[in-house]
Amino acid sequence: MDKNQLLHRVQSMIQSSTKRPKYMTISTVKIADIFDVKPEDVQKGLEELVDEGYLKQSKLDSPPYHDIFLMP
């Protein structure tokens, strides 16, 4: 999985979000289908992008308590 491609896809999804502040719940299955890879590869790529500081990961305070991704 190309992390650069994944980063650009996720950043464009976050930027197109209408929420304030801008954030996005990422479906690893949906992105895996787009890139024709395994969902585990997408999850690993997202974790690496968070570890490297390209994305921030948080959890919603209220139900449904999804993991969300934000741009730093």
N, CA, C and O atoms as a GROMACS GRO file, in nm:
protein
  288
    1MET      N    1   0.085  -0.118   0.000
    1MET     CA    2   0.000   0.000   0.000
    1MET      C    3   0.089   0.123   0.000
    1MET      O    4   0.176   0.137   0.086
    2ASP      N    5   0.068   0.210  -0.094
    2ASP     CA    6   0.145   0.334  -0.105
    2ASP      C    7   0.091   0.435  -0.004
    2ASP      O    8  -0.022   0.481  -0.017
    3LYS      N    9   0.173   0.469   0.096
    3LYS     CA   10   0.128   0.560   0.202
    3LYS      C   11   0.100   0.700   0.148
    3LYS      O   12   0.011   0.769   0.198
    4ASN      N   13   0.175   0.741   0.047
    4ASN     CA   14   0.154   0.874  -0.010
    4ASN      C   15   0.015   0.885  -0.074
    4ASN      O   16  -0.054   0.985  -0.056
    5GLN      N   17  -0.023   0.782  -0.147
    5GLN     CA   18  -0.157   0.778  -0.209
    5GLN      C   19  -0.265   0.777  -0.101
    5GLN      O   20  -0.365   0.848  -0.111
    6LEU      N   21  -0.244   0.696   0.002
    6LEU     CA   22  -0.339   0.687   0.112
    6LEU      C   23  -0.352   0.822   0.182
    6LEU      O   24  -0.463   0.866   0.212
    7LEU      N   25  -0.240   0.888   0.207
    7LEU     CA   26  -0.243   1.018   0.273
    7LEU      C   27  -0.322   1.120   0.192
    7LEU      O   28  -0.404   1.193   0.247
    8HIS      N   29  -0.298   1.125   0.061
    8HIS     CA   30  -0.370   1.220  -0.024
    8HIS      C   31  -0.520   1.191  -0.027
    8HIS      O   32  -0.601   1.283  -0.025
    9ARG      N   33  -0.556   1.064  -0.031
    9ARG     CA   34  -0.698   1.025  -0.033
    9ARG      C   35  -0.765   1.066   0.098
    9ARG      O   36  -0.874   1.125   0.097
   10VAL      N   37  -0.701   1.036   0.211
   10VAL     CA   38  -0.758   1.067   0.342
   10VAL      C   39  -0.765   1.219   0.363
   10VAL      O   40  -0.864   1.269   0.415
   11GLN      N   41  -0.661   1.290   0.322
   11GLN     CA   42  -0.663   1.436   0.337
   11GLN      C   43  -0.776   1.498   0.255
   11GLN      O   44  -0.842   1.591   0.302
   12SER      N   45  -0.798   1.449   0.134
   12SER     CA   46  -0.906   1.504   0.052
   12SER      C   47  -1.042   1.471   0.114
   12SER      O   48  -1.135   1.552   0.105
   13MET      N   49  -1.055   1.353   0.176
   13MET     CA   50  -1.180   1.318   0.244
   13MET      C   51  -1.204   1.410   0.362
   13MET      O   52  -1.317   1.455   0.384
   14ILE      N   53  -1.100   1.439   0.439
   14ILE     CA   54  -1.114   1.527   0.556
   14ILE      C   55  -1.148   1.668   0.511
   14ILE      O   56  -1.235   1.732   0.569
   15GLN      N   57  -1.079   1.718   0.408
   15GLN     CA   58  -1.102   1.854   0.360
   15GLN      C   59  -1.243   1.872   0.304
   15GLN      O   60  -1.298   1.981   0.312
   16SER      N   61  -1.300   1.767   0.248
   16SER     CA   62  -1.434   1.778   0.192
   16SER      C   63  -1.543   1.759   0.298
   16SER      O   64  -1.661   1.775   0.269
   17SER      N   65  -1.502   1.727   0.419
   17SER     CA   66  -1.597   1.707   0.528
   17SER      C   67  -1.666   1.839   0.562
   17SER      O   68  -1.604   1.945   0.557
   18THR      N   69  -1.795   1.831   0.596
   18THR     CA   70  -1.870   1.951   0.631
   18THR      C   71  -1.873   1.974   0.782
   18THR      O   72  -1.929   2.073   0.829
   19LYS      N   73  -1.812   1.884   0.857
   19LYS     CA   74  -1.814   1.896   1.003
   19LYS      C   75  -1.718   2.006   1.048
   19LYS      O   76  -1.622   2.039   0.978
   20ARG      N   77  -1.745   2.064   1.164
   20ARG     CA   78  -1.658   2.165   1.224
   20ARG      C   79  -1.617   2.121   1.360
   20ARG      O   80  -1.706   2.097   1.443
   21PRO      N   81  -1.489   2.107   1.393
   21PRO     CA   82  -1.376   2.115   1.300
   21PRO      C   83  -1.379   1.996   1.204
   21PRO      O   84  -1.444   1.895   1.230
   22LYS      N   85  -1.308   2.010   1.096
   22LYS     CA   86  -1.313   1.908   0.992
   22LYS      C   87  -1.247   1.778   1.039
   22LYS      O   88  -1.131   1.778   1.081
   23TYR      N   89  -1.323   1.670   1.033
   23TYR     CA   90  -1.272   1.537   1.066
   23TYR      C   91  -1.349   1.436   0.984
   23TYR      O   92  -1.449   1.470   0.920
   24MET      N   93  -1.300   1.312   0.984
   24MET     CA   94  -1.364   1.210   0.904
   24MET      C   95  -1.348   1.075   0.971
   24MET      O   96  -1.242   1.042   1.023
   25THR      N   97  -1.455   0.997   0.969
   25THR     CA   98  -1.448   0.857   1.008
   25THR      C   99  -1.411   0.781   0.882
   25THR      O  100  -1.481   0.788   0.781
   26ILE      N  101  -1.302   0.707   0.889
   26ILE     CA  102  -1.249   0.638   0.772
   26ILE      C  103  -1.291   0.492   0.772
   26ILE      O  104  -1.268   0.421   0.870
   27SER      N  105  -1.351   0.447   0.664
   27SER     CA  106  -1.386   0.306   0.649
   27SER      C  107  -1.270   0.236   0.579
   27SER      O  108  -1.246   0.256   0.460
   28THR      N  109  -1.198   0.153   0.655
   28THR     CA  110  -1.084   0.082   0.595
   28THR      C  111  -1.129  -0.012   0.484
   28THR      O  112  -1.056  -0.034   0.388
   29VAL      N  113  -1.248  -0.068   0.498
   29VAL     CA  114  -1.299  -0.159   0.395
   29VAL      C  115  -1.326  -0.083   0.266
   29VAL      O  116  -1.293  -0.132   0.157
   30LYS      N  117  -1.385   0.034   0.276
   30LYS     CA  118  -1.416   0.114   0.157
   30LYS      C  119  -1.289   0.159   0.086
   30LYS      O  120  -1.279   0.152  -0.036
   31ILE      N  121  -1.190   0.205   0.164
   31ILE     CA  122  -1.064   0.249   0.104
   31ILE      C  123  -0.989   0.129   0.045
   31ILE      O  124  -0.928   0.140  -0.061
   32ALA      N  125  -0.994   0.016   0.114
   32ALA     CA  126  -0.928  -0.105   0.061
   32ALA      C  127  -0.990  -0.144  -0.072
   32ALA      O  128  -0.919  -0.188  -0.163
   33ASP      N  129  -1.120  -0.129  -0.086
   33ASP     CA  130  -1.188  -0.160  -0.211
   33ASP      C  131  -1.144  -0.064  -0.322
   33ASP      O  132  -1.125  -0.106  -0.436
   34ILE      N  133  -1.126   0.063  -0.287
   34ILE     CA  134  -1.082   0.162  -0.387
   34ILE      C  135  -0.942   0.130  -0.438
   34ILE      O  136  -0.916   0.134  -0.558
   35PHE      N  137  -0.852   0.096  -0.344
   35PHE     CA  138  -0.712   0.069  -0.381
   35PHE      C  139  -0.687  -0.077  -0.415
   35PHE      O  140  -0.576  -0.113  -0.453
   36ASP      N  141  -0.788  -0.161  -0.402
   36ASP     CA  142  -0.777  -0.304  -0.432
   36ASP      C  143  -0.666  -0.370  -0.348
   36ASP      O  144  -0.580  -0.440  -0.400
   37VAL      N  145  -0.674  -0.344  -0.215
   37VAL     CA  146  -0.582  -0.405  -0.119
   37VAL      C  147  -0.664  -0.461  -0.003
   37VAL      O  148  -0.786  -0.448  -0.001
   38LYS      N  149  -0.597  -0.522   0.092
   38LYS     CA  150  -0.665  -0.576   0.210
   38LYS      C  151  -0.693  -0.465   0.310
   38LYS      O  152  -0.612  -0.372   0.323
   39PRO      N  153  -0.806  -0.471   0.383
   39PRO     CA  154  -0.836  -0.371   0.485
   39PRO      C  155  -0.727  -0.361   0.592
   39PRO      O  156  -0.705  -0.253   0.648
   40GLU      N  157  -0.659  -0.473   0.621
   40GLU     CA  158  -0.552  -0.471   0.720
   40GLU      C  159  -0.436  -0.381   0.674
   40GLU      O  160  -0.372  -0.315   0.756
   41ASP      N  161  -0.411  -0.380   0.543
   41ASP     CA  162  -0.304  -0.295   0.488
   41ASP      C  163  -0.340  -0.148   0.504
   41ASP      O  164  -0.254  -0.066   0.533
   42VAL      N  165  -0.466  -0.115   0.484
   42VAL     CA  166  -0.512   0.023   0.500
   42VAL      C  167  -0.500   0.064   0.646
   42VAL      O  168  -0.453   0.174   0.676
   43GLN      N  169  -0.543  -0.023   0.737
   43GLN     CA  170  -0.535   0.007   0.880
   43GLN      C  171  -0.390   0.029   0.922
   43GLN      O  172  -0.360   0.122   0.997
   44LYS      N  173  -0.300  -0.055   0.873
   44LYS     CA  174  -0.158  -0.041   0.904
   44LYS      C  175  -0.105   0.091   0.849
   44LYS      O  176  -0.029   0.161   0.917
   45GLY      N  177  -0.144   0.126   0.728
   45GLY     CA  178  -0.101   0.252   0.666
   45GLY      C  179  -0.151   0.372   0.744
   45GLY      O  180  -0.076   0.468   0.764
   46LEU      N  181  -0.276   0.367   0.790
   46LEU     CA  182  -0.332   0.478   0.870
   46LEU      C  183  -0.256   0.491   1.002
   46LEU      O  184  -0.227   0.603   1.045
   47GLU      N  185  -0.226   0.379   1.066
   47GLU     CA  186  -0.152   0.383   1.192
   47GLU      C  187  -0.013   0.442   1.171
   47GLU      O  188   0.034   0.519   1.255
   48GLU      N  189   0.052   0.408   1.061
   48GLU     CA  190   0.184   0.463   1.031
   48GLU      C  191   0.176   0.613   1.006
   48GLU      O  192   0.263   0.688   1.050
   49LEU      N  193   0.073   0.659   0.936
   49LEU     CA  194   0.056   0.802   0.911
   49LEU      C  195   0.032   0.878   1.040
   49LEU      O  196   0.079   0.991   1.056
   50VAL      N  197  -0.041   0.819   1.133
   50VAL     CA  198  -0.063   0.882   1.264
   50VAL      C  199   0.068   0.886   1.341
   50VAL      O  200   0.103   0.988   1.400
   51ASP      N  201   0.142   0.774   1.341
   51ASP     CA  202   0.270   0.769   1.411
   51ASP      C  203   0.371   0.869   1.357
   51ASP      O  204   0.451   0.925   1.432
   52GLU      N  205   0.368   0.892   1.227
   52GLU     CA  206   0.462   0.985   1.163
   52GLU      C  207   0.415   1.130   1.173
   52GLU      O  208   0.488   1.221   1.134
   53GLY      N  209   0.295   1.153   1.226
   53GLY     CA  210   0.247   1.289   1.248
   53GLY      C  211   0.173   1.352   1.131
   53GLY      O  212   0.142   1.471   1.136
   54TYR      N  213   0.144   1.275   1.027
   54TYR     CA  214   0.071   1.329   0.913
   54TYR      C  215  -0.078   1.344   0.942
   54TYR      O  216  -0.145   1.429   0.883
   55LEU      N  217  -0.130   1.261   1.032
   55LEU     CA  218  -0.270   1.264   1.071
   55LEU      C  219  -0.279   1.256   1.222
   55LEU      O  220  -0.188   1.208   1.289
   56LYS      N  221  -0.391   1.304   1.275
   56LYS     CA  222  -0.421   1.286   1.416
   56LYS      C  223  -0.540   1.193   1.427
   56LYS      O  224  -0.631   1.198   1.344
   57GLN      N  225  -0.540   1.109   1.528
   57GLN     CA  226  -0.650   1.016   1.549
   57GLN      C  227  -0.712   1.047   1.685
   57GLN      O  228  -0.642   1.073   1.782
   58SER      N  229  -0.844   1.044   1.689
   58SER     CA  230  -0.917   1.070   1.812
   58SER      C  231  -1.040   0.981   1.814
   58SER      O  232  -1.064   0.905   1.721
   59LYS      N  233  -1.118   0.992   1.921
   59LYS     CA  234  -1.241   0.915   1.934
   59LYS      C  235  -1.353   1.013   1.966
   59LYS      O  236  -1.334   1.106   2.045
   60LEU      N  237  -1.469   0.993   1.907
   60LEU     CA  238  -1.584   1.079   1.935
   60LEU      C  239  -1.624   1.068   2.082
   60LEU      O  240  -1.617   0.960   2.141
   61ASP      N  241  -1.665   1.181   2.141
   61ASP     CA  242  -1.704   1.186   2.283
   61ASP      C  243  -1.840   1.123   2.308
   61ASP      O  244  -1.868   1.076   2.419
   62SER      N  245  -1.923   1.122   2.208
   62SER     CA  246  -2.059   1.073   2.225
   62SER      C  247  -2.084   0.956   2.129
   62SER      O  248  -2.007   0.935   2.035
   63PRO      N  249  -2.190   0.880   2.153
   63PRO     CA  250  -2.218   0.767   2.064
   63PRO      C  251  -2.223   0.813   1.920
   63PRO      O  252  -2.278   0.919   1.892
   64PRO      N  253  -2.169   0.740   1.831
   64PRO     CA  254  -2.129   0.600   1.829
   64PRO      C  255  -1.982   0.576   1.865
   64PRO      O  256  -1.933   0.466   1.844
   65TYR      N  257  -1.911   0.675   1.918
   65TYR     CA  258  -1.773   0.659   1.964
   65TYR      C  259  -1.677   0.607   1.859
   65TYR      O  260  -1.587   0.529   1.889
   66HIS      N  261  -1.695   0.650   1.736
   66HIS     CA  262  -1.606   0.608   1.626
   66HIS      C  263  -1.468   0.671   1.640
   66HIS      O  264  -1.452   0.778   1.699
   67ASP      N  265  -1.368   0.603   1.585
   67ASP     CA  266  -1.236   0.664   1.570
   67ASP      C  267  -1.247   0.764   1.454
   67ASP      O  268  -1.306   0.734   1.351
   68ILE      N  269  -1.188   0.881   1.474
   68ILE     CA  270  -1.191   0.982   1.370
   68ILE      C  271  -1.049   1.026   1.339
   68ILE      O  272  -0.958   1.010   1.420
   69PHE      N  273  -1.031   1.080   1.220
   69PHE     CA  274  -0.900   1.128   1.176
   69PHE      C  275  -0.912   1.276   1.143
   69PHE      O  276  -1.009   1.320   1.081
   70LEU      N  277  -0.810   1.352   1.186
   70LEU     CA  278  -0.802   1.494   1.162
   70LEU      C  279  -0.667   1.526   1.103
   70LEU      O  280  -0.573   1.448   1.116
   71MET      N  281  -0.657   1.642   1.039
   71MET     CA  282  -0.527   1.686   0.990
   71MET      C  283  -0.464   1.771   1.099
   71MET      O  284  -0.532   1.848   1.166
   72PRO      N  285  -0.331   1.757   1.118
   72PRO     CA  286  -0.265   1.833   1.225
   72PRO      C  287  -0.266   1.982   1.200
   72PRO      O  288  -0.214   2.059   1.280
   0.00000   0.00000   0.00000
